[in-house]
mmCIF file of C-alpha atoms in Angstrom:
data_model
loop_
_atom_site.group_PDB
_atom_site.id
_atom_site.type_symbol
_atom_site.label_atom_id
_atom_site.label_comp_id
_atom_site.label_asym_id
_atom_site.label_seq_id
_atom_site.Cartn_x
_atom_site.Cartn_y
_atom_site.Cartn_z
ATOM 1 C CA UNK A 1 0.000 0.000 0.000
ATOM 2 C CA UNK A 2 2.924 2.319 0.982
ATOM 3 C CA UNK A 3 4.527 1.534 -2.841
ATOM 4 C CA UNK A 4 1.353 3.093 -4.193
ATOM 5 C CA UNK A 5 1.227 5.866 -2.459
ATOM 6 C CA UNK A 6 4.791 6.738 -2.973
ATOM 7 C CA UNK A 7 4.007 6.031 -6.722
ATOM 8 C CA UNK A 8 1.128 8.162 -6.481
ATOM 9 C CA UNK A 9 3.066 10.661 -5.205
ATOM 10 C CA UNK A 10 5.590 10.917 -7.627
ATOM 11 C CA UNK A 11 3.268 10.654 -10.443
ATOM 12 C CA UNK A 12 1.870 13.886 -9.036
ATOM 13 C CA UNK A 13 4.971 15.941 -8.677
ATOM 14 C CA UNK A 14 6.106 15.281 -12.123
ATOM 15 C CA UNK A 15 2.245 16.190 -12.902
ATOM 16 C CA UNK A 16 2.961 19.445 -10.789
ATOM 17 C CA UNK A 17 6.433 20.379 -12.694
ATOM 18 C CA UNK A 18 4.934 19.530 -16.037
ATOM 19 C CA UNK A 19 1.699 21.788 -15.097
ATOM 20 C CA UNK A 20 4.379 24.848 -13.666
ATOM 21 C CA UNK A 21 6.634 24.503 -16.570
ATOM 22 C CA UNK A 22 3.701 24.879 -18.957
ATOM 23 C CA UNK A 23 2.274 27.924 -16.900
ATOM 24 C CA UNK A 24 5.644 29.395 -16.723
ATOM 25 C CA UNK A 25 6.163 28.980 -20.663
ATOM 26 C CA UNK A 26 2.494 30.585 -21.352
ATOM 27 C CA UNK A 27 3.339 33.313 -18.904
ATOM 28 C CA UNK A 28 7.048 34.150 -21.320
ATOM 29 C CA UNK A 29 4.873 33.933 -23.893
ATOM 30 C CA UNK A 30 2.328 37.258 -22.940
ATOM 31 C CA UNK A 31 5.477 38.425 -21.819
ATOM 32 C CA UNK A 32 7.038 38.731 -25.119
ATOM 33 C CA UNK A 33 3.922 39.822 -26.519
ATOM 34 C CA UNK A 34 3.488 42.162 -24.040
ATOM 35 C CA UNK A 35 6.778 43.669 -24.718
ATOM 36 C CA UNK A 36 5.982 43.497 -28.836
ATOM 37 C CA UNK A 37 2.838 45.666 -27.770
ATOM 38 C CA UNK A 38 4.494 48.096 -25.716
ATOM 39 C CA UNK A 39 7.503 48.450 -28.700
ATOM 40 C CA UNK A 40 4.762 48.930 -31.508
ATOM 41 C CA UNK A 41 3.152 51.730 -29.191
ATOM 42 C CA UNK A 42 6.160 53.331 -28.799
ATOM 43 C CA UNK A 43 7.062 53.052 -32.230
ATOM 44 C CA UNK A 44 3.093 54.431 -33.042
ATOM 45 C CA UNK A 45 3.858 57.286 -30.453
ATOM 46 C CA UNK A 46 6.795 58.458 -31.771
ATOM 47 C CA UNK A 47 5.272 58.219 -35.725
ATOM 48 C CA UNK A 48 2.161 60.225 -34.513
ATOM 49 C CA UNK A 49 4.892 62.479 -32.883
ATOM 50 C CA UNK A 50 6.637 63.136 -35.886
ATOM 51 C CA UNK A 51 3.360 63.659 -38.140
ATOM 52 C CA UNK A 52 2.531 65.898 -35.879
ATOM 53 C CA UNK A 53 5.726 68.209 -35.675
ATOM 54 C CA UNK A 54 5.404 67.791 -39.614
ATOM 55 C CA UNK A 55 1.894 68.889 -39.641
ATOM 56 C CA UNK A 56 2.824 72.068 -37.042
ATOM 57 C CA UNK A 57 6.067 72.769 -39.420
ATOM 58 C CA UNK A 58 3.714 73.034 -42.440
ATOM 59 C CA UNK A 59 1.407 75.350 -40.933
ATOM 60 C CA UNK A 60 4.143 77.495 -39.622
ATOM 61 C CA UNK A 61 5.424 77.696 -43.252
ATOM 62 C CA UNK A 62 2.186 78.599 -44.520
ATOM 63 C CA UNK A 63 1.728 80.948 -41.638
ATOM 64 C CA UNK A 64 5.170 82.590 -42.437
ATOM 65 C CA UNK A 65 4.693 82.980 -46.568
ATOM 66 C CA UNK A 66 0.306 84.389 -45.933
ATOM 67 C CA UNK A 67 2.196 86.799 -43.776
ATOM 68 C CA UNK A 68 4.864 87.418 -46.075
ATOM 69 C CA UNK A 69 2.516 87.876 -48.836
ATOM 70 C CA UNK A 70 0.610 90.377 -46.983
ATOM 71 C CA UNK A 71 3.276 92.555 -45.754
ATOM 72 C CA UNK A 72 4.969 92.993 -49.234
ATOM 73 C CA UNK A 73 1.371 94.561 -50.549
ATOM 74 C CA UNK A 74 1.245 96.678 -47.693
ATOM 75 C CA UNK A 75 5.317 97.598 -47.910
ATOM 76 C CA UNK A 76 4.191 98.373 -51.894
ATOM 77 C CA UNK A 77 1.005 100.567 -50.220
ATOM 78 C CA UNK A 78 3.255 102.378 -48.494
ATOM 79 C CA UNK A 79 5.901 103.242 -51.074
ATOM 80 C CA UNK A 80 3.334 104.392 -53.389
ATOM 81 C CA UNK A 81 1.909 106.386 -50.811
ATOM 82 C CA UNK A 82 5.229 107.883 -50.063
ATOM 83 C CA UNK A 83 5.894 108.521 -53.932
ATOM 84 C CA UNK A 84 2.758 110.474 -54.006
ATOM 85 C CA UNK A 85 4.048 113.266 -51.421
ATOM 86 C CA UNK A 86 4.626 116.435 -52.898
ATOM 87 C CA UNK A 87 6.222 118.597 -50.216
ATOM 88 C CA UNK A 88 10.016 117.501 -50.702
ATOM 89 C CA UNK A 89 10.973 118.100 -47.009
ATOM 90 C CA UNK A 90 8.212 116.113 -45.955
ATOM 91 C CA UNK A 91 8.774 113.444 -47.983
ATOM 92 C CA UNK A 92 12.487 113.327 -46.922
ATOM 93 C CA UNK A 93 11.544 113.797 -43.440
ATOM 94 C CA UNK A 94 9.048 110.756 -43.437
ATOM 95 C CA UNK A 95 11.403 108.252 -45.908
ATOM 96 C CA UNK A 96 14.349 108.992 -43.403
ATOM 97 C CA UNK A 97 12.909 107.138 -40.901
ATOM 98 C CA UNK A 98 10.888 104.629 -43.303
ATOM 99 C CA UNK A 99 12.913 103.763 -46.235
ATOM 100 C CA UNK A 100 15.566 101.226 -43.885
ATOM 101 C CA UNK A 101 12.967 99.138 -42.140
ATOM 102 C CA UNK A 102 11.034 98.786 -45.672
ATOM 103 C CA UNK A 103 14.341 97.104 -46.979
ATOM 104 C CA UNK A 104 15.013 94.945 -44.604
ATOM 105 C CA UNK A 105 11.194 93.352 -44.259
ATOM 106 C CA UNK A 106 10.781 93.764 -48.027
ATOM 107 C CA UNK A 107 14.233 91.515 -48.446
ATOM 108 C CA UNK A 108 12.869 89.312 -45.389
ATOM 109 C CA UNK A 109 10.058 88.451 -47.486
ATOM 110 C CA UNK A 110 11.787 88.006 -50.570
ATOM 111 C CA UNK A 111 13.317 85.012 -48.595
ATOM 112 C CA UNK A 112 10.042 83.538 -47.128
ATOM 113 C CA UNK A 113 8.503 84.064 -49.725
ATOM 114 C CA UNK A 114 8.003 80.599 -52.212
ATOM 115 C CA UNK A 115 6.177 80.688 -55.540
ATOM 116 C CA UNK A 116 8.633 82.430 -58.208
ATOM 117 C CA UNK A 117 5.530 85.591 -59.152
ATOM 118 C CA UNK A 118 5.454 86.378 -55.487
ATOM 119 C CA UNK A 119 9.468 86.606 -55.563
ATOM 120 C CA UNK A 120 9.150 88.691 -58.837
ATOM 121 C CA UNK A 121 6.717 90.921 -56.889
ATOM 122 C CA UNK A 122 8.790 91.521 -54.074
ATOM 123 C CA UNK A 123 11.711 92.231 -56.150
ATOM 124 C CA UNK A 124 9.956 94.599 -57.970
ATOM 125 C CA UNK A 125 8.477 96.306 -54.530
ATOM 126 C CA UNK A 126 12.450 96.627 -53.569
ATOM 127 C CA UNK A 127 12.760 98.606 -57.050
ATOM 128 C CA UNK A 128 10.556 100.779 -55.921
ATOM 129 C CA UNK A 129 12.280 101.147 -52.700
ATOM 130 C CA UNK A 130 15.018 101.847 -54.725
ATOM 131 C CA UNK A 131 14.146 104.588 -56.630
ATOM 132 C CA UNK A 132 12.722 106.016 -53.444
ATOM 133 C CA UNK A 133 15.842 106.485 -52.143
ATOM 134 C CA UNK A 134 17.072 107.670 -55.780
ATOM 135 C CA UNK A 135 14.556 110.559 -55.004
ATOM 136 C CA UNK A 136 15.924 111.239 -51.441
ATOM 137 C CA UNK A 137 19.105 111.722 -52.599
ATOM 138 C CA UNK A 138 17.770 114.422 -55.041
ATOM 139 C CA UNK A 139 15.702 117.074 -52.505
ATOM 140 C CA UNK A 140 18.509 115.957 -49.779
ATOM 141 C CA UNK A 141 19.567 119.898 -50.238
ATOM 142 C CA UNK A 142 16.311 121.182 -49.980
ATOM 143 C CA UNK A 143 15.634 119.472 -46.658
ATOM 144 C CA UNK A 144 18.686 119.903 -45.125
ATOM 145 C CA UNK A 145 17.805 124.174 -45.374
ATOM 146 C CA UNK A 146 13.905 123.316 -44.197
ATOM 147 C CA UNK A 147 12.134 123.668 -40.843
ATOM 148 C CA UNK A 148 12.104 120.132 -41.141
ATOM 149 C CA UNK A 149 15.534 119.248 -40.486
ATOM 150 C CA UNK A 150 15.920 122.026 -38.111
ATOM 151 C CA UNK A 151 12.588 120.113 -36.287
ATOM 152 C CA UNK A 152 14.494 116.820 -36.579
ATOM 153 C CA UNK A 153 17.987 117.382 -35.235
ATOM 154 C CA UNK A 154 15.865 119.560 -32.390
ATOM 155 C CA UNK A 155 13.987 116.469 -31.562
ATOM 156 C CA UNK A 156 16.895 114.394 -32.104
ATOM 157 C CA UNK A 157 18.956 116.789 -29.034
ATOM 158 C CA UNK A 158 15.992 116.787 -26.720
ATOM 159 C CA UNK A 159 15.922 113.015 -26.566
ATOM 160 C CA UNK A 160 19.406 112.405 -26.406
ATOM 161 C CA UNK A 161 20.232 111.405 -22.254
ATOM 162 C CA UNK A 162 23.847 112.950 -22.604
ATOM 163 C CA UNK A 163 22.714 116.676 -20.957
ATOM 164 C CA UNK A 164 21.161 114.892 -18.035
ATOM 165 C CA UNK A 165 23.541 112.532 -17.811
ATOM 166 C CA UNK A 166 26.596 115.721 -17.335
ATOM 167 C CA UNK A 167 24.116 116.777 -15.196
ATOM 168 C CA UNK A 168 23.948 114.056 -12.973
ATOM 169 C CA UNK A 169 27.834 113.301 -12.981
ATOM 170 C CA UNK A 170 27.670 117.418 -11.674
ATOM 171 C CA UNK A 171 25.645 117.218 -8.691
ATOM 172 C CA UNK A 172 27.431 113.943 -8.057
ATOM 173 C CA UNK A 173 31.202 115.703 -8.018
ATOM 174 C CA UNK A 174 29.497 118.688 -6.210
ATOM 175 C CA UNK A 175 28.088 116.365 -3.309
ATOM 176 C CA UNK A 176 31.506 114.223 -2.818
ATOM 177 C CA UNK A 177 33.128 118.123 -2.864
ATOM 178 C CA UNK A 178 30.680 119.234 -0.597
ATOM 179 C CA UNK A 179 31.512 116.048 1.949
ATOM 180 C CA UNK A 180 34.734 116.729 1.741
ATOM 181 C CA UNK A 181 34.795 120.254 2.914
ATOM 182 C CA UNK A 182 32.239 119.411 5.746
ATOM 183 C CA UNK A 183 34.978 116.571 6.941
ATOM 184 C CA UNK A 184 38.006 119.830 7.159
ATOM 185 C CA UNK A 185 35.768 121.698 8.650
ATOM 186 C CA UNK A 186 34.980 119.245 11.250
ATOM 187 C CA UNK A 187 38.888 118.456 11.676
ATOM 188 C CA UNK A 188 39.648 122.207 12.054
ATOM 189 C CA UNK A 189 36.838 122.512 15.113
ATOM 190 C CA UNK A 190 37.796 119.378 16.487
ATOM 191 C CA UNK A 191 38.881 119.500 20.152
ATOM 192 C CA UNK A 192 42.794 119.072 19.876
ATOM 193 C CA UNK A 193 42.479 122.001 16.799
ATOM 194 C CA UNK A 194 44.230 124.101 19.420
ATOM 195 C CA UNK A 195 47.246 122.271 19.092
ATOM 196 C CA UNK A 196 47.118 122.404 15.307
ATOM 197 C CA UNK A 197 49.477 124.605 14.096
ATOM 198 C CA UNK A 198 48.161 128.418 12.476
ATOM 199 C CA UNK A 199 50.141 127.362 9.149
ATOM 200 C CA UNK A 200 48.031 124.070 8.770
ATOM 201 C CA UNK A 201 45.259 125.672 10.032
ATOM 202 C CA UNK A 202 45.523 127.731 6.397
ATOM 203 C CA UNK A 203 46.145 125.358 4.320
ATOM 204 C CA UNK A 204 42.684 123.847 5.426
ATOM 205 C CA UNK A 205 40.994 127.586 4.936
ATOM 206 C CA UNK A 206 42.763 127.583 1.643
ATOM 207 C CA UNK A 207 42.036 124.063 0.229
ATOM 208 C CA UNK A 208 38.417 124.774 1.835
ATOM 209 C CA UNK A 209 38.458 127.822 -0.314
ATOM 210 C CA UNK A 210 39.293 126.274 -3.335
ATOM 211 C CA UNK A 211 36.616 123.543 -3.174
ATOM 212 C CA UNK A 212 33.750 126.240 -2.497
ATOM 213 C CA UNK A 213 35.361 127.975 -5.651
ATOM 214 C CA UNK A 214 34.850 124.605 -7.757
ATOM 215 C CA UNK A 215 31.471 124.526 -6.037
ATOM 216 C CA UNK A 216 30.531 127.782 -7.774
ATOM 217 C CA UNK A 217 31.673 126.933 -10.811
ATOM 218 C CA UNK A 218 29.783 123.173 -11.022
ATOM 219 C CA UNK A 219 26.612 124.989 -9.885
ATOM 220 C CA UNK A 220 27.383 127.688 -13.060
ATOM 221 C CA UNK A 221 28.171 124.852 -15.397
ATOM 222 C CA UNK A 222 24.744 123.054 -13.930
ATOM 223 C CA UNK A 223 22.938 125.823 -14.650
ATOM 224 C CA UNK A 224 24.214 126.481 -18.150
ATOM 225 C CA UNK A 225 23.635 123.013 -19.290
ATOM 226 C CA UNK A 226 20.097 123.502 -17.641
ATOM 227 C CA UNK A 227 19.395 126.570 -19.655
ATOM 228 C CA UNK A 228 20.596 124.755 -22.681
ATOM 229 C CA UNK A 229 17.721 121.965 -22.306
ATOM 230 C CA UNK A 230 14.859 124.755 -21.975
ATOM 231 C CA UNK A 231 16.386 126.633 -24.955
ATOM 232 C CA UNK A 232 16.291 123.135 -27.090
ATOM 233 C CA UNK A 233 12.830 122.509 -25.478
ATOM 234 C CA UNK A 234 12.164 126.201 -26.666
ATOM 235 C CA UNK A 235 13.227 125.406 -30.220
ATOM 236 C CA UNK A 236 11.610 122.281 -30.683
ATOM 237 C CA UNK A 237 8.456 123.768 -29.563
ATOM 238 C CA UNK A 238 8.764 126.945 -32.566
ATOM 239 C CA UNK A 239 9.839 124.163 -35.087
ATOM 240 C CA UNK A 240 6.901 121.933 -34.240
ATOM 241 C CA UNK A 241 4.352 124.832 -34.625
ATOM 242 C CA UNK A 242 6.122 125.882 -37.865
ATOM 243 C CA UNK A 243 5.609 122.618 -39.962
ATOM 244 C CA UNK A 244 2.573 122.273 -38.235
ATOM 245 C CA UNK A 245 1.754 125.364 -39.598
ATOM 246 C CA UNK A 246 3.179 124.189 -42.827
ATOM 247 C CA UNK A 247 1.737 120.662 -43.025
ATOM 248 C CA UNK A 248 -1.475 120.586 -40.554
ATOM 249 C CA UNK A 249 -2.288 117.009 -39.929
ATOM 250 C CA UNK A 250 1.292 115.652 -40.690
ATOM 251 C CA UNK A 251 1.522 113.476 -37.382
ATOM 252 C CA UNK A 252 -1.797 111.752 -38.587
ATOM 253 C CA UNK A 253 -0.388 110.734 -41.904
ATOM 254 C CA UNK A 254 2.961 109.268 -40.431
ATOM 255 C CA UNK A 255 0.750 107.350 -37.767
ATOM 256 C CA UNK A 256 -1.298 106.204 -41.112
ATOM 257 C CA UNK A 257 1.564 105.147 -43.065
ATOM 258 C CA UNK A 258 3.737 103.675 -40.265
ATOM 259 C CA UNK A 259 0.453 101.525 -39.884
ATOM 260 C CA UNK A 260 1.631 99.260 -43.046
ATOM 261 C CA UNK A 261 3.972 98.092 -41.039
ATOM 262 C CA UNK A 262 4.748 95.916 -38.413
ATOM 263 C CA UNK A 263 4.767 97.670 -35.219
ATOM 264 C CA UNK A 264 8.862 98.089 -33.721
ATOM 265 C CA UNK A 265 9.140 98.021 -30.388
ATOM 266 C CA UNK A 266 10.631 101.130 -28.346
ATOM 267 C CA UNK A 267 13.225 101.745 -26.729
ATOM 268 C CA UNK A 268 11.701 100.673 -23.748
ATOM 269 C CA UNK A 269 10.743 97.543 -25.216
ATOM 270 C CA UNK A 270 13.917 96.258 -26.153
ATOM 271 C CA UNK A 271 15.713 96.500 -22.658
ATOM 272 C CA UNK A 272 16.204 93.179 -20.507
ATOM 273 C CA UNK A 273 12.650 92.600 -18.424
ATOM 274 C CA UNK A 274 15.056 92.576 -15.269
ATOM 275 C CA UNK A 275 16.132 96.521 -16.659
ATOM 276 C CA UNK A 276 14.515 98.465 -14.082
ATOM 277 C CA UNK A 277 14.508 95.985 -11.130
ATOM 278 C CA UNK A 278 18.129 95.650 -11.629
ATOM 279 C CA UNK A 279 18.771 99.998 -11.682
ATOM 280 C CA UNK A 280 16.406 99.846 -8.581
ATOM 281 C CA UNK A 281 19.276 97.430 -6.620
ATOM 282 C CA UNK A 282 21.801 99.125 -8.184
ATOM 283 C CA UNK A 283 20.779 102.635 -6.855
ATOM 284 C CA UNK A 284 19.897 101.089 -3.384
ATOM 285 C CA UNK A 285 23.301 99.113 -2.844
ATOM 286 C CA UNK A 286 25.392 102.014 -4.439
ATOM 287 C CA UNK A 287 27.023 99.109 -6.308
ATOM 288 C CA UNK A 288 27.158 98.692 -9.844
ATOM 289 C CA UNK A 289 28.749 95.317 -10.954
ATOM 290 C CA UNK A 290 28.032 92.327 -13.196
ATOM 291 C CA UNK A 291 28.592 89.981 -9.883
ATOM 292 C CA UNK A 292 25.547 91.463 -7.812
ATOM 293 C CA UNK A 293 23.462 91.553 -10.780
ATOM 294 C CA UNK A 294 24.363 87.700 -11.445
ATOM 295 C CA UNK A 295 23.681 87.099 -7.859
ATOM 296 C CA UNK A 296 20.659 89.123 -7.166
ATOM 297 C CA UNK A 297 18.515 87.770 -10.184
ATOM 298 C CA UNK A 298 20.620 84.297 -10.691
ATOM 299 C CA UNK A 299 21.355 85.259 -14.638
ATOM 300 C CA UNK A 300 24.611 83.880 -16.213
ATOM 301 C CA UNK A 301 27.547 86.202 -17.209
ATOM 302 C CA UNK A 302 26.760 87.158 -20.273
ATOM 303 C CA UNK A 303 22.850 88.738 -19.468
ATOM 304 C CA UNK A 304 24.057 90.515 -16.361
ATOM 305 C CA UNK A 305 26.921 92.003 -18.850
ATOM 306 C CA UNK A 306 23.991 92.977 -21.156
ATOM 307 C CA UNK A 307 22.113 94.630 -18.366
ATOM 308 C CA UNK A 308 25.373 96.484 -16.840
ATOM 309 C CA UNK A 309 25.681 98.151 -20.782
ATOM 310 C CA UNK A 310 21.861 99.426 -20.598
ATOM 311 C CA UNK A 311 22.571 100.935 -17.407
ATOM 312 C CA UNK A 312 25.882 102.699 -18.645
ATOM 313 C CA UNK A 313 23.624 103.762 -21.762
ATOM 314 C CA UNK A 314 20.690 105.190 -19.915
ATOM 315 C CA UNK A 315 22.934 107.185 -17.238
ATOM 316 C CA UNK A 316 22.349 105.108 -14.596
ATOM 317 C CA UNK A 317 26.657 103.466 -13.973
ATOM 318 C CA UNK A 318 29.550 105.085 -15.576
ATOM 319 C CA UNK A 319 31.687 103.374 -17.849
ATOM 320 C CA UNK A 320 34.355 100.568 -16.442
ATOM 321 C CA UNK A 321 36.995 100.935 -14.200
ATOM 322 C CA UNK A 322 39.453 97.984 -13.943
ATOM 323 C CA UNK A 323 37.818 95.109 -11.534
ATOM 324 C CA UNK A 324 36.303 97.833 -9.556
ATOM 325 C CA UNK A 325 32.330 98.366 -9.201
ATOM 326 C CA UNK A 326 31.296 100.975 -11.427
ATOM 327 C CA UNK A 327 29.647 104.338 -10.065
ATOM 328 C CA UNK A 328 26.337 104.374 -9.682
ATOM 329 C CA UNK A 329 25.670 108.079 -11.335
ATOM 330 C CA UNK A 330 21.902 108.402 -9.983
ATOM 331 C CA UNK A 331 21.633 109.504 -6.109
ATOM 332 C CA UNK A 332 18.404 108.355 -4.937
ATOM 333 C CA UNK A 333 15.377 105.939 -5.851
ATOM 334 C CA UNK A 334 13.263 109.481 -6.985
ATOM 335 C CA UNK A 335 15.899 110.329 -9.620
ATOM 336 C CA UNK A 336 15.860 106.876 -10.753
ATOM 337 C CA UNK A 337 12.338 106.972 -11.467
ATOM 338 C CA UNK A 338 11.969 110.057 -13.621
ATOM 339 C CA UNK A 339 14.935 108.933 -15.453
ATOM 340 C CA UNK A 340 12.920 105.689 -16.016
ATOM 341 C CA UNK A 341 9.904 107.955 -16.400
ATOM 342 C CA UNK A 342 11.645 108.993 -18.935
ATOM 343 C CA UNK A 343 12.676 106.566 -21.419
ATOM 344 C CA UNK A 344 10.404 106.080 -24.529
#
């Protein structure tokens, strides 16, 4: 009886083996199709991927050559309107400022543009441009003796920062001057200036003397470069009303005719976003470095160089000086603000 059951036994365990050996080989089996499914997903994934970057890089193209094709009818709009201006002055006046950014967007299209008549149209568009300028050059004289000009290089002075700016650098040599004479006069009523001898004692009065004396003359200079501004602001202001006078409605027709174009941004708009948080810390610290401005806003080397040139262009640092911090030129956070103010 014991024989069977030992018989029996076996007979099951090899039973058992066989029955794991087959569940183990149906179990690699789902496993390798399971892994065949997940590689043809992938493989479908990254195909509708790639039609879909293809499908996004087709529209963009289209995109780019309907705008294209729009902008070099309204770039010919424009130069026909611009042919069609009598006044000389005025038309040299307006094309100064028109006639570069229509060749560089007319020859931007040229590029984006595809079919070979919308290539011929844009070269003939930067013909036109051409002749333009052929017709700038010939009432260049004229303008250059009209209101106009006058108007322009006006304009052109009161926008320029470099009066405020010797301004500034002024009243910031007249404050370290005037710090420096407080400190000898404070030395000379100290309490040992009894033992000071009378010849030192003049050479303070005398070197005190001389700074008041450069005092004078940076408050004269101050004042001169102030009158200059109102006497430009004064100019402007008689040249505006005389081609106004001249051409009423002239601001209306440039705002018309820039409007074929693509709007540029300002001056404003091309600074670094971190521009006037990074004067603001600047003017507080009464540090102007690359190193604090990496530091404060976590920017790499080359952006906080970028932003250090803006502020040396608007006034707000003086140039570089060796490893040292530049100065900040701009005394308190109200100054900085109307210089800000300030910038179109």
């Amino acid at each position: 009886m014991s024989n069977i059951l030992d018989i029996y036994k076996a007979y099951s365990l090899e039973r058992i083996v066989a029955l794991n050996k087959q569940s183990l080989a149906m179990q690699y089996e789902q496993c390798g199709q399971l892994v065949a499914l997940q590689k043809q997903l992938r493989t479908a994934n990254m195909t509708s991927q790639q039609m879909l970057r293809n499908q996004v890089k087709e529209l963009e193209r289209q995109e780019k050559v309907r705008y294209c094709k729009n902008l070099i009818f309204n770039i010919k709009a424009l130069v026909e309107r611009l042919d069609s201006v009598t006044d000389d002055s005025f038309f040299f006046y307006v094309c100064s400022a028109l006639v570069s950014p229509m060749n560089i967007l007319s020859n931007e299209c040229m590029n984006g543009l595809e079919d070979i008549a919308d290539k011929e149209y844009a070269k003939d568009v930067l013909k036109m441009i051409g002749t333009l300028q052929q017709k700038m050059l010939s009432v260049q004289s004229q303008f250059n003796l009209s209101e106009w000009k006058r108007y322009e290089d006006l304009k052109s002075q009161e926008k320029s920062p470099e009066i405020s700016k010797k301004i500034r650098e002024l009243e910031n040599t007249r404050k370290k001057t005037e710090e420096e004479i407080q400190q000898l006069q404070t030395e000379m009523s100290g309490i040992f200036s009894i033992f000071v001898k009378q010849t030192k004692k003049d050479r303070y009065a005398q070197t005190i003397s001389v700074k008041k004396e450069k005092i004078i003359g940076i408050n004269d200079d101050i004042q001169s470069l102030n009158d200059e501004k109102l006497d430009i602001s004064r100019q402007l202001s008689e040249a505006y009303q005389n081609v106004t006078l001249s051409r009423p409605g002239w601001e209306k027709e440039i705002e018309e005719m820039t409007s074929f174009l693509p709007k540029q941004p300002s001056a404003k708009e091309r600074l670094d976003p971190l521009f006037e948080d990074a004067a603001t810390i600047v003017v507080k610290c009464k540090i102007g470095s690359t190193s604090m401005i990496q530091r404060k806003f976590s920017l790499g080397y080359i952006r906080a160089g970028r932003i250090m040139d803006e502020l040396e262009k608007n006034g707000i640092i003086g140039p570089q000086n060796g490893s040292r911090p530049r100065e900040v030129l701009i005394d308190d956070e109200t100054s900085l603000k109307e210089l800000l103010n300030s910038i179109e």
